[in-house]
Short mmCIF file of C-alpha atoms in Angstrom, two decimals:
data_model
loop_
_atom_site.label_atom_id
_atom_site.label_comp_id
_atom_site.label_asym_id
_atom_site.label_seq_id
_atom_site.Cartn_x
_atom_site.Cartn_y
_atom_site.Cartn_z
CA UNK A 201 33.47 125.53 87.02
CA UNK A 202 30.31 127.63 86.54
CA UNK A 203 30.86 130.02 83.72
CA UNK A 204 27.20 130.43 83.04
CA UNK A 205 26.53 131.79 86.79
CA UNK A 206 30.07 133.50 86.99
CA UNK A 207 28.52 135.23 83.24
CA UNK A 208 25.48 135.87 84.89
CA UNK A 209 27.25 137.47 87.96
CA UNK A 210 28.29 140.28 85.64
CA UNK A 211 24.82 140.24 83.91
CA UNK A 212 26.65 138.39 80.81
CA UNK A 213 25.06 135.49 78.57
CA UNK A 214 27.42 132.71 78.79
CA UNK A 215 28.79 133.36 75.34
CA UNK A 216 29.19 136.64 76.33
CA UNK A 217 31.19 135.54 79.00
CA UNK A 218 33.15 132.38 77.26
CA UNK A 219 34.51 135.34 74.74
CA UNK A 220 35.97 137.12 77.56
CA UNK A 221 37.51 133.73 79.20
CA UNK A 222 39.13 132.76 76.27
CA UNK A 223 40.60 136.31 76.24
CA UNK A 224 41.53 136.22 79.79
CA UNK A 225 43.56 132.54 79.33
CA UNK A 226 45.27 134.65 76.81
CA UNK A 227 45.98 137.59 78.74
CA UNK A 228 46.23 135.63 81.86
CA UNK A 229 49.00 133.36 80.18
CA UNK A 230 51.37 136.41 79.20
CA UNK A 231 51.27 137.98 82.46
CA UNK A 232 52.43 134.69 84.68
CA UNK A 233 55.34 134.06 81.74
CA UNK A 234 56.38 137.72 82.43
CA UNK A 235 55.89 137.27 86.11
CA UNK A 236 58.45 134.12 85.58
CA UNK A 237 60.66 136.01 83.22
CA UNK A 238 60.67 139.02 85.78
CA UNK A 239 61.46 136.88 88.70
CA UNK A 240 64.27 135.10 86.67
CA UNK A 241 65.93 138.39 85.88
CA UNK A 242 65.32 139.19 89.85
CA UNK A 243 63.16 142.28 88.70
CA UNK A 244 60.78 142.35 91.33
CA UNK A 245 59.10 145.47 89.82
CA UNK A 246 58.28 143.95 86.43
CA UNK A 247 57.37 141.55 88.69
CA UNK A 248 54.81 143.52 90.74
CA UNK A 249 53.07 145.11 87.35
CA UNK A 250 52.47 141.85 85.86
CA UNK A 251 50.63 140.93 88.69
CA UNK A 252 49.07 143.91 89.46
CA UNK A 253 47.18 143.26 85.45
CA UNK A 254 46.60 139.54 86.20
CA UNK A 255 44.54 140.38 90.05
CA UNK A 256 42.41 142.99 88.12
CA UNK A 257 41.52 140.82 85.14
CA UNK A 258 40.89 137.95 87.24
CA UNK A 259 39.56 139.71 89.80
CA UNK A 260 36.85 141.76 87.12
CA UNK A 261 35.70 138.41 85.93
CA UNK A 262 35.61 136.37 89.01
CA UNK A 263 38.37 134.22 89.47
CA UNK A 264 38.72 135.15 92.78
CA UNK A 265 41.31 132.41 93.76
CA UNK A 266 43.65 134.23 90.88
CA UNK A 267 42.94 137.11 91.90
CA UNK A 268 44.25 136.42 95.67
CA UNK A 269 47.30 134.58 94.64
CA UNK A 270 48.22 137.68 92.09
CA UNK A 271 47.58 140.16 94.50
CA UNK A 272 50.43 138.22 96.52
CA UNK A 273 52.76 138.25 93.87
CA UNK A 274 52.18 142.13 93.19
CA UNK A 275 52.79 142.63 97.07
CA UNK A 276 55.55 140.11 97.33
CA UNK A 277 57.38 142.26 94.14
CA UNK A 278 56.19 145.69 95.68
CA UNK A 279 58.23 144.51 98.93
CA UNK A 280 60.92 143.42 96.65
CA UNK A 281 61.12 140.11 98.15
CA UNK A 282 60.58 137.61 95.57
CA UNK A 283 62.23 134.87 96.67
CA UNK A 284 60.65 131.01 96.32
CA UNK A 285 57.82 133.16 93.87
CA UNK A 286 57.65 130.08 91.86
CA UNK A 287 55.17 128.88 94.06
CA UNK A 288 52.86 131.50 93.54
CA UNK A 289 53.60 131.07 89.96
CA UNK A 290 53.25 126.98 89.96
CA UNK A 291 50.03 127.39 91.85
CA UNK A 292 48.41 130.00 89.25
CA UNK A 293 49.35 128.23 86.57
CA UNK A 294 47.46 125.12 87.89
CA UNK A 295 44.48 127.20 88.66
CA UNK A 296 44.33 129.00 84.99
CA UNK A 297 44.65 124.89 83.61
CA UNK A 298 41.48 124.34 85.24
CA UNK A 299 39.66 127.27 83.71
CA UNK A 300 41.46 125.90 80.21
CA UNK A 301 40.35 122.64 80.71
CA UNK A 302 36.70 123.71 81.90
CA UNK A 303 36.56 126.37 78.43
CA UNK A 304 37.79 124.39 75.74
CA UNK A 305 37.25 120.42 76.78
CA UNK B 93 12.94 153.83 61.78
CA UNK B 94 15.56 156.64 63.27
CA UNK B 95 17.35 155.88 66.22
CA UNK B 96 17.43 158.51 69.27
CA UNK B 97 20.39 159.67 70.00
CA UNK B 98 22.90 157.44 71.14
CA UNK B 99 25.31 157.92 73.82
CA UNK B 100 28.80 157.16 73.38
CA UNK B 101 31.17 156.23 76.05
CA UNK B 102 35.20 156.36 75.85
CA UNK B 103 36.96 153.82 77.94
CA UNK B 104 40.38 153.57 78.39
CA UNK B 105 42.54 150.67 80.52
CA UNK B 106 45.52 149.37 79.77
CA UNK B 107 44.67 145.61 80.76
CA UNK B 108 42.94 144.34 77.17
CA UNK B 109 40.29 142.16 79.31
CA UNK B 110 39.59 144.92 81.31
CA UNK B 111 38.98 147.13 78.95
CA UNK B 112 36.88 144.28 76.24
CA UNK B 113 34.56 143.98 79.56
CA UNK B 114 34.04 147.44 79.04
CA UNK B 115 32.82 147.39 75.95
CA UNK B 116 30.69 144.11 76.08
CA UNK B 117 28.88 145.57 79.06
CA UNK B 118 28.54 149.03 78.02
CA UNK B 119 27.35 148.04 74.02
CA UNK B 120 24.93 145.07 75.56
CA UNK B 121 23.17 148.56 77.12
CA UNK B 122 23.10 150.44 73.90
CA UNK B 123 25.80 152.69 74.55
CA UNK B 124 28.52 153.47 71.47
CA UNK B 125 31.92 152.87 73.46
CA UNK B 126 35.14 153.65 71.98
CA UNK B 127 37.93 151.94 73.65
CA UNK B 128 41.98 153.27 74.46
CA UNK B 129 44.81 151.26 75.87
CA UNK B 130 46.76 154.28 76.28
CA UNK B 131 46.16 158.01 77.52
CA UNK B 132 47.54 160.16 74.35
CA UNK B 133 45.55 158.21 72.47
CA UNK B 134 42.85 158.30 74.19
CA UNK B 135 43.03 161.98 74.50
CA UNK B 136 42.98 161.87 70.29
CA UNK B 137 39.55 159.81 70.62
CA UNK B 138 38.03 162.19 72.91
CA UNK B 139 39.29 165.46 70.70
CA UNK B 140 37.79 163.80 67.01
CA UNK B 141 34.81 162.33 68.94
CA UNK B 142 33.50 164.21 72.33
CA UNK B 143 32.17 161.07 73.91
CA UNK B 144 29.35 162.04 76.05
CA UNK B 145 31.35 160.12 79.30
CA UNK B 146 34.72 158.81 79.83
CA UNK B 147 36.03 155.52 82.17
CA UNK B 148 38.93 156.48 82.48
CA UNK B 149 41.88 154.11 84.37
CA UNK B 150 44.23 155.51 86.40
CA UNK B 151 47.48 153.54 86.67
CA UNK B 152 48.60 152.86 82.87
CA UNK B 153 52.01 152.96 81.87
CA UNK B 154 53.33 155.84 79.39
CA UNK B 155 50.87 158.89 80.10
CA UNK B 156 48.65 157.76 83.26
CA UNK B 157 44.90 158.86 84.36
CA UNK B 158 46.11 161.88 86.27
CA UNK B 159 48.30 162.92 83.41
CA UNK B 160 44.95 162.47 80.87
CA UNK B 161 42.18 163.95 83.20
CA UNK B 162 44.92 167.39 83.45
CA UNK B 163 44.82 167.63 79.68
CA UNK B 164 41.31 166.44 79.33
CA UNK B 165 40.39 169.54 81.19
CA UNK B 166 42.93 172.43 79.85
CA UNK B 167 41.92 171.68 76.26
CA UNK B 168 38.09 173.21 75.88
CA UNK B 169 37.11 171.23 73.49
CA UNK B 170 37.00 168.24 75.95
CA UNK B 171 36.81 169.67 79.53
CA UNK B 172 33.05 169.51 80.15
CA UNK B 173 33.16 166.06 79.45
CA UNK B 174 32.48 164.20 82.78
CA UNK B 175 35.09 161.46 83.59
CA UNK B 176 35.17 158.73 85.96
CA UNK B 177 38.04 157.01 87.60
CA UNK B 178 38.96 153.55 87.71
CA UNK B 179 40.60 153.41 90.50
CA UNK B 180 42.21 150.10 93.14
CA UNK B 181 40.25 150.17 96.48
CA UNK B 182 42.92 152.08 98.80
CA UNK B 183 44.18 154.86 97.41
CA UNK B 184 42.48 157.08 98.69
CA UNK B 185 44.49 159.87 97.79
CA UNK B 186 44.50 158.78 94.35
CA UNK B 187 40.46 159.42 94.62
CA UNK B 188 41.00 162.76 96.00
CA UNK B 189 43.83 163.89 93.91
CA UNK B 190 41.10 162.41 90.76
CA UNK B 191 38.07 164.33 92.08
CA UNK B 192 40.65 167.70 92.25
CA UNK B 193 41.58 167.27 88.83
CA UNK B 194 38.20 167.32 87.79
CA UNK B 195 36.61 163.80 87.80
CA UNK B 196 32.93 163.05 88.42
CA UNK B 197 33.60 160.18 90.33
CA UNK B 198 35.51 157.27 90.52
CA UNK B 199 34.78 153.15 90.14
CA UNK B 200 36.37 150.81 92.52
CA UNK B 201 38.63 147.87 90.90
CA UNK B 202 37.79 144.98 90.41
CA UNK B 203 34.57 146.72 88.88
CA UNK B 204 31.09 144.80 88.73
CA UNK B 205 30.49 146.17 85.34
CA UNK B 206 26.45 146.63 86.64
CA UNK B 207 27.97 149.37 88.68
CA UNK B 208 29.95 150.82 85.90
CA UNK B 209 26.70 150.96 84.12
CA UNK B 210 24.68 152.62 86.82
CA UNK B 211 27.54 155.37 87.60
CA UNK B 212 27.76 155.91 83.75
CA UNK B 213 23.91 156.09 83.79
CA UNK B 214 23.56 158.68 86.75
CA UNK B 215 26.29 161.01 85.52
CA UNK B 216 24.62 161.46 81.76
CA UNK B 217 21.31 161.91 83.28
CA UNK B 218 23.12 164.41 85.81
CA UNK B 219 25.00 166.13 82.64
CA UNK B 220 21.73 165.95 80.59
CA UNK B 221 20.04 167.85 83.40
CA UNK B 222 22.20 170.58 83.71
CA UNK B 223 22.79 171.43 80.22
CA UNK B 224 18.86 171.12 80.15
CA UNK B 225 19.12 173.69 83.19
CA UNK B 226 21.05 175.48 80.74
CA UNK B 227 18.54 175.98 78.50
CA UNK B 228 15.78 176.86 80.75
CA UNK B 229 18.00 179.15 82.58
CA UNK B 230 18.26 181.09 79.21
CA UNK B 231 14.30 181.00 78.32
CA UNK B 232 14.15 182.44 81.66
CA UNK B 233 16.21 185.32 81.84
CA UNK B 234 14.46 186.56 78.78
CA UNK B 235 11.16 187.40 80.86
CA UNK B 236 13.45 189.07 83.61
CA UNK B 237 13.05 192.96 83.51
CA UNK B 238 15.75 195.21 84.45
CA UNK B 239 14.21 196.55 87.48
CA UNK B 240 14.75 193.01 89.19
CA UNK B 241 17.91 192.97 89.71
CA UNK B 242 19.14 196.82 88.73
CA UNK B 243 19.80 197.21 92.73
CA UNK B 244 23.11 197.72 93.86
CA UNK B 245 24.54 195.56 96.28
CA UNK B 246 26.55 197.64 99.03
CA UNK B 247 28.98 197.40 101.77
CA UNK B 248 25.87 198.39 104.00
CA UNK B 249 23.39 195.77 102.91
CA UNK B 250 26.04 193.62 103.54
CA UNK B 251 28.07 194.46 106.16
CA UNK B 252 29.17 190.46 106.86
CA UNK B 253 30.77 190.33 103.53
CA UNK B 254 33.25 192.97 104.56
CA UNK B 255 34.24 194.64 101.40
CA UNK B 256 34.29 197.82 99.63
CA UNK B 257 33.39 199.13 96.31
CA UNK B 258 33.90 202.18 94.27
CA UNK B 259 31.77 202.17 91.02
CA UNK B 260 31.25 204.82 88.55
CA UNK B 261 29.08 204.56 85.40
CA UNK B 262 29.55 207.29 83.14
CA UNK B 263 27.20 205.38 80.13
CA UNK B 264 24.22 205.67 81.52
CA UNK B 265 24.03 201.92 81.11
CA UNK B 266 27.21 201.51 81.62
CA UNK B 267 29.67 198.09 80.77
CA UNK B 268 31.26 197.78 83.85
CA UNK B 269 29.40 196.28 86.92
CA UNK B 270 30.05 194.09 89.95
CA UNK B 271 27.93 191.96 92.51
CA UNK B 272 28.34 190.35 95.81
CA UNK B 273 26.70 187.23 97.06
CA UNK B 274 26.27 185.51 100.46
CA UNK B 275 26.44 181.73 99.62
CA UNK B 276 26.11 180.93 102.92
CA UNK B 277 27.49 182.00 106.55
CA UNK B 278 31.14 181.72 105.62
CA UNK B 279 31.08 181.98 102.13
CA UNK B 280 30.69 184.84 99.79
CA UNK B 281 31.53 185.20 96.09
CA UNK B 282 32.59 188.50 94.39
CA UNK B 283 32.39 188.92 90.94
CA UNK B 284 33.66 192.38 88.53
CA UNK B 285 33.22 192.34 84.82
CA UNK B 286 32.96 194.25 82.02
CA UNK B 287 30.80 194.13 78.54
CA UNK B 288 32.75 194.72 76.03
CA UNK B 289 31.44 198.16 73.45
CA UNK B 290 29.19 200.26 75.25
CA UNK B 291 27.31 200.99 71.79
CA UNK B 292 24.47 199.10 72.23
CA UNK B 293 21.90 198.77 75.84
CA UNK B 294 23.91 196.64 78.23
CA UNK B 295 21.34 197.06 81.23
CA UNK B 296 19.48 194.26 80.55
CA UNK B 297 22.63 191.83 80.00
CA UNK B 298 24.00 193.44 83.25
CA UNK B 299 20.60 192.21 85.38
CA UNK B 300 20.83 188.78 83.17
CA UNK B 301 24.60 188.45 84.78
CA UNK B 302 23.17 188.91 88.08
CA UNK B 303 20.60 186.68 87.84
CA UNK B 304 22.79 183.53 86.84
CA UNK B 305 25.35 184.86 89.28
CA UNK B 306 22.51 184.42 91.70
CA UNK B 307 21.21 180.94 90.33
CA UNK B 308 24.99 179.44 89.95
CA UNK B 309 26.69 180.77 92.68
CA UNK B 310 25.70 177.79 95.16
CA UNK B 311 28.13 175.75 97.70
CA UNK B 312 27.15 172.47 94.58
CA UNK B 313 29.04 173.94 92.57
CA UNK B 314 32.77 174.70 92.66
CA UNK B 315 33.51 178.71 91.03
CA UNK B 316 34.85 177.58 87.86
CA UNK B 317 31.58 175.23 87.41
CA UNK B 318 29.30 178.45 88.56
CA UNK B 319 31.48 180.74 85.69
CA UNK B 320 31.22 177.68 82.87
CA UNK B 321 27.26 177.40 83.11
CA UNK B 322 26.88 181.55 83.40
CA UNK B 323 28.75 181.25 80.21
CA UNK B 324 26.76 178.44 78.76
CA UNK B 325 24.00 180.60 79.11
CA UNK B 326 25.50 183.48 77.99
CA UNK B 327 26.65 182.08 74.44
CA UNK B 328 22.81 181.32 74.15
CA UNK B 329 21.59 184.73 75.07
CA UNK B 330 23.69 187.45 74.07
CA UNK B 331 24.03 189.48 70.76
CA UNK B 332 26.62 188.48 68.22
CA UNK B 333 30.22 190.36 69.16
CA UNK B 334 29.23 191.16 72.52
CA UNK B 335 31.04 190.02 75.24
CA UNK B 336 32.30 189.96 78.68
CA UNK B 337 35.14 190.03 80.49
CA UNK B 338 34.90 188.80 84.50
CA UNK B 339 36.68 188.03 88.07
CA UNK B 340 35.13 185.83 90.27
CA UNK B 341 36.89 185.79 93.54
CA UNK B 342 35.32 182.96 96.05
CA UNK B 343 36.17 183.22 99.47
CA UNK B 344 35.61 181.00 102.25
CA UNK B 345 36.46 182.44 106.02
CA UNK B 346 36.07 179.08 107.54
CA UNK B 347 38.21 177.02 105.37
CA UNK B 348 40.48 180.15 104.87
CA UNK B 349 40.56 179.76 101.02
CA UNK B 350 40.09 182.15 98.23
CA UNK B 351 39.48 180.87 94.66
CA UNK B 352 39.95 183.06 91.97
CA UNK B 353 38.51 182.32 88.41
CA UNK B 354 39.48 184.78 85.46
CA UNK B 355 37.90 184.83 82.52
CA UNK B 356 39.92 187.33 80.34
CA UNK B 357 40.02 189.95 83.21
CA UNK B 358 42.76 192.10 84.56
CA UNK B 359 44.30 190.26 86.89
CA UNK B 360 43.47 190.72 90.78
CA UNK B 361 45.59 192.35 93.45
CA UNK B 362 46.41 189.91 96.25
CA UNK B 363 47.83 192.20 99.20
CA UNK B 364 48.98 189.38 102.52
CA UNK B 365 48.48 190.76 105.99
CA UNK B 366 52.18 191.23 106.24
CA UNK B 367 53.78 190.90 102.66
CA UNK B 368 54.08 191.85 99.65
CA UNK B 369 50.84 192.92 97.20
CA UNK B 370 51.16 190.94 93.90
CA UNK B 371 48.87 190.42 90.93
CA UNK B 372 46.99 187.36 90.73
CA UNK B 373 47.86 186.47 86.65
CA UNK B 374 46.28 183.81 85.22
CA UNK B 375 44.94 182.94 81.89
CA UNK B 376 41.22 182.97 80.73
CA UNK B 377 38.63 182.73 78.03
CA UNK B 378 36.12 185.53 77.80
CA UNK B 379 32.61 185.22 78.40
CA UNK B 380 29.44 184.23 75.75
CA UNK B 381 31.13 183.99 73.14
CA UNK B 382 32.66 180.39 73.04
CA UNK B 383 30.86 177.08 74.12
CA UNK B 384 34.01 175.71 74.92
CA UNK B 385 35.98 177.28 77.22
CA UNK B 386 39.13 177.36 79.64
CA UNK B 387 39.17 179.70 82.71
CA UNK B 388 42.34 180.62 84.64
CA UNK B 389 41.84 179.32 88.83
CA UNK B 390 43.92 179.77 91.76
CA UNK B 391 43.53 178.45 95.25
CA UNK B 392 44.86 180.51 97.88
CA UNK B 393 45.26 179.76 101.27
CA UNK B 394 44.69 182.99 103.01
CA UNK B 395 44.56 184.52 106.83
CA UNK B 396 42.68 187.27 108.50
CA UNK B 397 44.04 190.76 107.16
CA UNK B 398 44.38 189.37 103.62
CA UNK B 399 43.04 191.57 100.99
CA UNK B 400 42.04 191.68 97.55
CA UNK B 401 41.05 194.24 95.33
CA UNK B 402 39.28 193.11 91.97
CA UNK B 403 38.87 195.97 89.30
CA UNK B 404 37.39 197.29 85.80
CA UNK B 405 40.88 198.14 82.94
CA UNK B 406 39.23 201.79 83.87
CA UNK B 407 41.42 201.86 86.70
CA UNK B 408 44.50 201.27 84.16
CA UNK B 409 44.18 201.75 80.98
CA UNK B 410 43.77 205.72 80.60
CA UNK B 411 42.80 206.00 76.99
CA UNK B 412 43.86 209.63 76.80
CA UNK B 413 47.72 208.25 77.56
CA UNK B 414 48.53 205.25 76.37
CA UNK B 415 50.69 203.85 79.65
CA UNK B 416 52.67 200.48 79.74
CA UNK B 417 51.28 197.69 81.49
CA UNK B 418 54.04 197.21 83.85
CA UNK B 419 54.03 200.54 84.74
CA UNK B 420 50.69 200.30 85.67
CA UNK B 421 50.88 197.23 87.59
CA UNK B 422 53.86 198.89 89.51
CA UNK B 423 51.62 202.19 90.09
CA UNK B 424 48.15 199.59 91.25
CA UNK B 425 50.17 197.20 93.48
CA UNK B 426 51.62 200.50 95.26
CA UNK B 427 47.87 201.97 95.19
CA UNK B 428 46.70 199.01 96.93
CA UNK B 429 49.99 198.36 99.73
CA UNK B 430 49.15 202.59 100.40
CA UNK B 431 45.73 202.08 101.11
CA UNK B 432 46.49 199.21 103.80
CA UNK B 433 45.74 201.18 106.63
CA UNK B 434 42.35 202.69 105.56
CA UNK B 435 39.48 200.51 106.53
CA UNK B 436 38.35 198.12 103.78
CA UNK B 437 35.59 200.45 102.51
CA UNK B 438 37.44 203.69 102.23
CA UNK B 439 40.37 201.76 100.28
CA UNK B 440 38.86 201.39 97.18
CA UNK B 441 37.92 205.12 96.72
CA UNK B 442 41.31 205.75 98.15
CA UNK B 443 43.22 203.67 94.97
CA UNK B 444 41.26 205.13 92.51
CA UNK B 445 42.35 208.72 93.69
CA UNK B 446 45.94 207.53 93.83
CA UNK B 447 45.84 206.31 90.48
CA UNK B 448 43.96 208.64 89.15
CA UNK B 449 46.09 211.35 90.19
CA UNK B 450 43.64 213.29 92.38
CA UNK B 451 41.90 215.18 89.74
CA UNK B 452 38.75 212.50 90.28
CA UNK B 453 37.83 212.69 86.91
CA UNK B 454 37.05 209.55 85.37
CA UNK B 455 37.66 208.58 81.57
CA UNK B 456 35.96 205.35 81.27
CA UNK B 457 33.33 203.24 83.77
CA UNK B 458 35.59 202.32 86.99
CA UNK B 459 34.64 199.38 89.34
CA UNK B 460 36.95 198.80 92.35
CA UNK B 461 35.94 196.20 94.83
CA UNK B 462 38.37 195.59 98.12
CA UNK B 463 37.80 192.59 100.42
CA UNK B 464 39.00 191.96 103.64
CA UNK B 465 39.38 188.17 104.94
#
């Protein structure tokens, strides 16, 4: 993963950028547990908000495959049909791993 | 070495990364930024610090953008403030309903933050330019002589404005005045006020009026924008205590829609083709005497027949008998249903003589203006 040209992308130095991406895996990390603890209730509303904060964070910095997978989630929850949601939520927790792994090797 | 002045920025977004983007990209440029997660508090920053700009997001939970940008905009101390909208790419009526309330324009989300810094860019230099325009409108009205502008505008000169007036000065410059303008085919504005005292010269502040009313009154800008820079100038220009209460009535025949602004006036008399004549009350801050200030608008939606009489407190506050208000407003709206069948420019005349109980002498300056949609 680039994070000096994704930094650049938004006219950020790459420490500029790493602050924010260590922000975002924090960020990023509460809203999929309260997607998961939303879906486990059956709230598909709480549901729909937590994604709705994850597809613009992700989406603001780049991480456009996030982004697309959240803005599933919020649409899935909006519909109120959240059923099998945990493989929207296994599959963005294996892409925020990579941007873990990639930030702090 | 000093600084120049630096502009400062409020941003507010509930989503922390969002909102940390903000800032990084918005300091990196040299801009202050203070930040908000939520609206009220928000609202607090922009009250204790008047940020020259505010990003403001729109979906938040607690008080949202909508909720802020209504309360940015009733309190004077903040409305002039220009605020953009972060807003998701479909809703569009989200962007309408945000450029009604009173936003400058509005960001797309995700935001590239090099767009948020060239709208935040263009809309200082756009605010810098027109309170510069302020300023220079003011140096210039000081070299305009009374002459200029000391013409009255009639029903005859313009007969496509269809209205009518009845005006009498008894000072020979007298506080009361009115003007009509043709901002373009469809669109005319109408506009009674009143200085307040009539102890010291008002001619020349009268042809100043006229002048801005002239300038401001354009299609660019919306009435209550026109009103708020005449009275940006006005706080610059005129002597201490003097003041001036106004009605600015903008109608548009094509889009059928009549926009009042008050600014401390009597209220207007709103008589439908086939209903009822009410008053048109609204709240308002006077004229030239406040930088920041709230003005009282309504939009109605209007049809040919329509009338609408603006006036001078002449025409109801006798200062020989001290009458009730509501009385008045009883004896005006019946002035104004009576007159219904005289043609717009005899119904003016025709009020005053009802009100005025047909002895035609005046106490005070009267302006009556009557217009027909």
């Amino acid at each position: 993963m680039n994070f000096k040209a994704l930094g650049s992308n938004l006219g950020l130095e790459e420490d500029e950028f790493m602050e924010l991406v260590e922000l975002f895996i924090k960020t990023a990390d509460d809203d999929i547990q309260k997607i998961k603890t939303a879906w486990a209730h059956g709230n598909a509303e709480k549901v729909a908000e937590a994604a709705h904060s994850l597809k613009g964070s992700s989406g603001n910095l780049g991480f456009l495959n996030i982004s697309e997978v959240a803005r599933d989630a919020e649409k899935r929850g909006k519909e109120n049909d959240i059923n099998n949601l945990d493989r929207l939520t296994d599959s963005l927790e294996q892409m925020l791993s990579e941007i873990k792994e990639c930030a702090c090797p | 070495m000093e600084m120049n002045q630096q502009f400062s920025i409020l941003a507010v977004d509930d989503n922390p990364l969002n909102l940390r983007l903000l800032e990084t990209t918005l300091t990196k440029e040299g801009y202050r930024v203070l930040s908000s997660k939520e609206g009220s508090l928000a609202r607090e920053i922009a009250v204790k610090e008047r940020p020259d700009l505010i990003l403001l997001d729109i979906k938040m939970p607690g008080e949202d953008g909508f909720e802020v940008i209504k309360n940015l905009k009733n309190n004077p101390v903040t409305a002039a403030i220009p605020v953009i909208f972060l807003t998701g790419v479909s809703e569009i009526n989200a962007k309408l309903f945000g450029f009604e309330l009173g936003a400058v324009d509005y960001i797309t989300k995700p935001f590239h933050p090099r767009e948020v810094v060239a709208r935040v860019r263009l809309h200082l230099k756009l605010s810098i330019a027109t309170n510069s325009l302020i300023s220079s409108q003011a140096e210039k009205l000081k070299q305009i002589s009374e002459a200029q502008t000391s013409m009255l505008t009639t029903p005859e000169s313009h007969p496509e404005a269809r209205f009518g007036v009845y005006f009498v000065s008894l000072q020979e410059a007298g506080g009361d005045f009115y003007e009509v303008l043709s901002i373009s085919k469809d669109i005319f504005g109408f506009f009674v006020a009143d200085f307040s005292g009539h102890d010291i010269k008002t001619g020349y502040l009268t042809s100043s009026v006229k002048a801005l009313l002239k300038q401001n009154s354009t299609p660019i800008y919306q009435p209550s924008e026109s009103i708020k820079m005449i009275n940006d100038v006005l706080v610059e220009i005129l002597p201490e205590d003097k003041y001036l209460t106004a009605c600015y009535a903008r109608l548009n025949r094509r889009a059928k829609q009549m926009v009042i602004i008050s600014a401390g006036h009597p209220p207007a008399v709103y008589v439908p083709h086939n209903g009822e004549a009410r008053l048109i009350e609204m709240d308002g801050d006077i004229l030239g005497i406040f930088k920041d200030v709230y003005f009282g608008r309504q939009t109605i939606d209007v049809t040919p027949g329509d009338r609408f009489y603006l006036y001078s407190d002449g025409l109801v506050e006798s200062s020989q008998e001290r009458t009730v208000w509501s009385k008045d407003a009883t004896a005006l709206l019946s002035a104004c249903h009576r007159s219904g069948d005289l043609p717009i420019k005899a119904a003016p005349e025709n009020i005053v003589r009802l009100l005025l109980n047909d002895d035609g002498k005046a106490e005070d300056d009267i302006v009556v203006l009557g217009i027909e949609v």
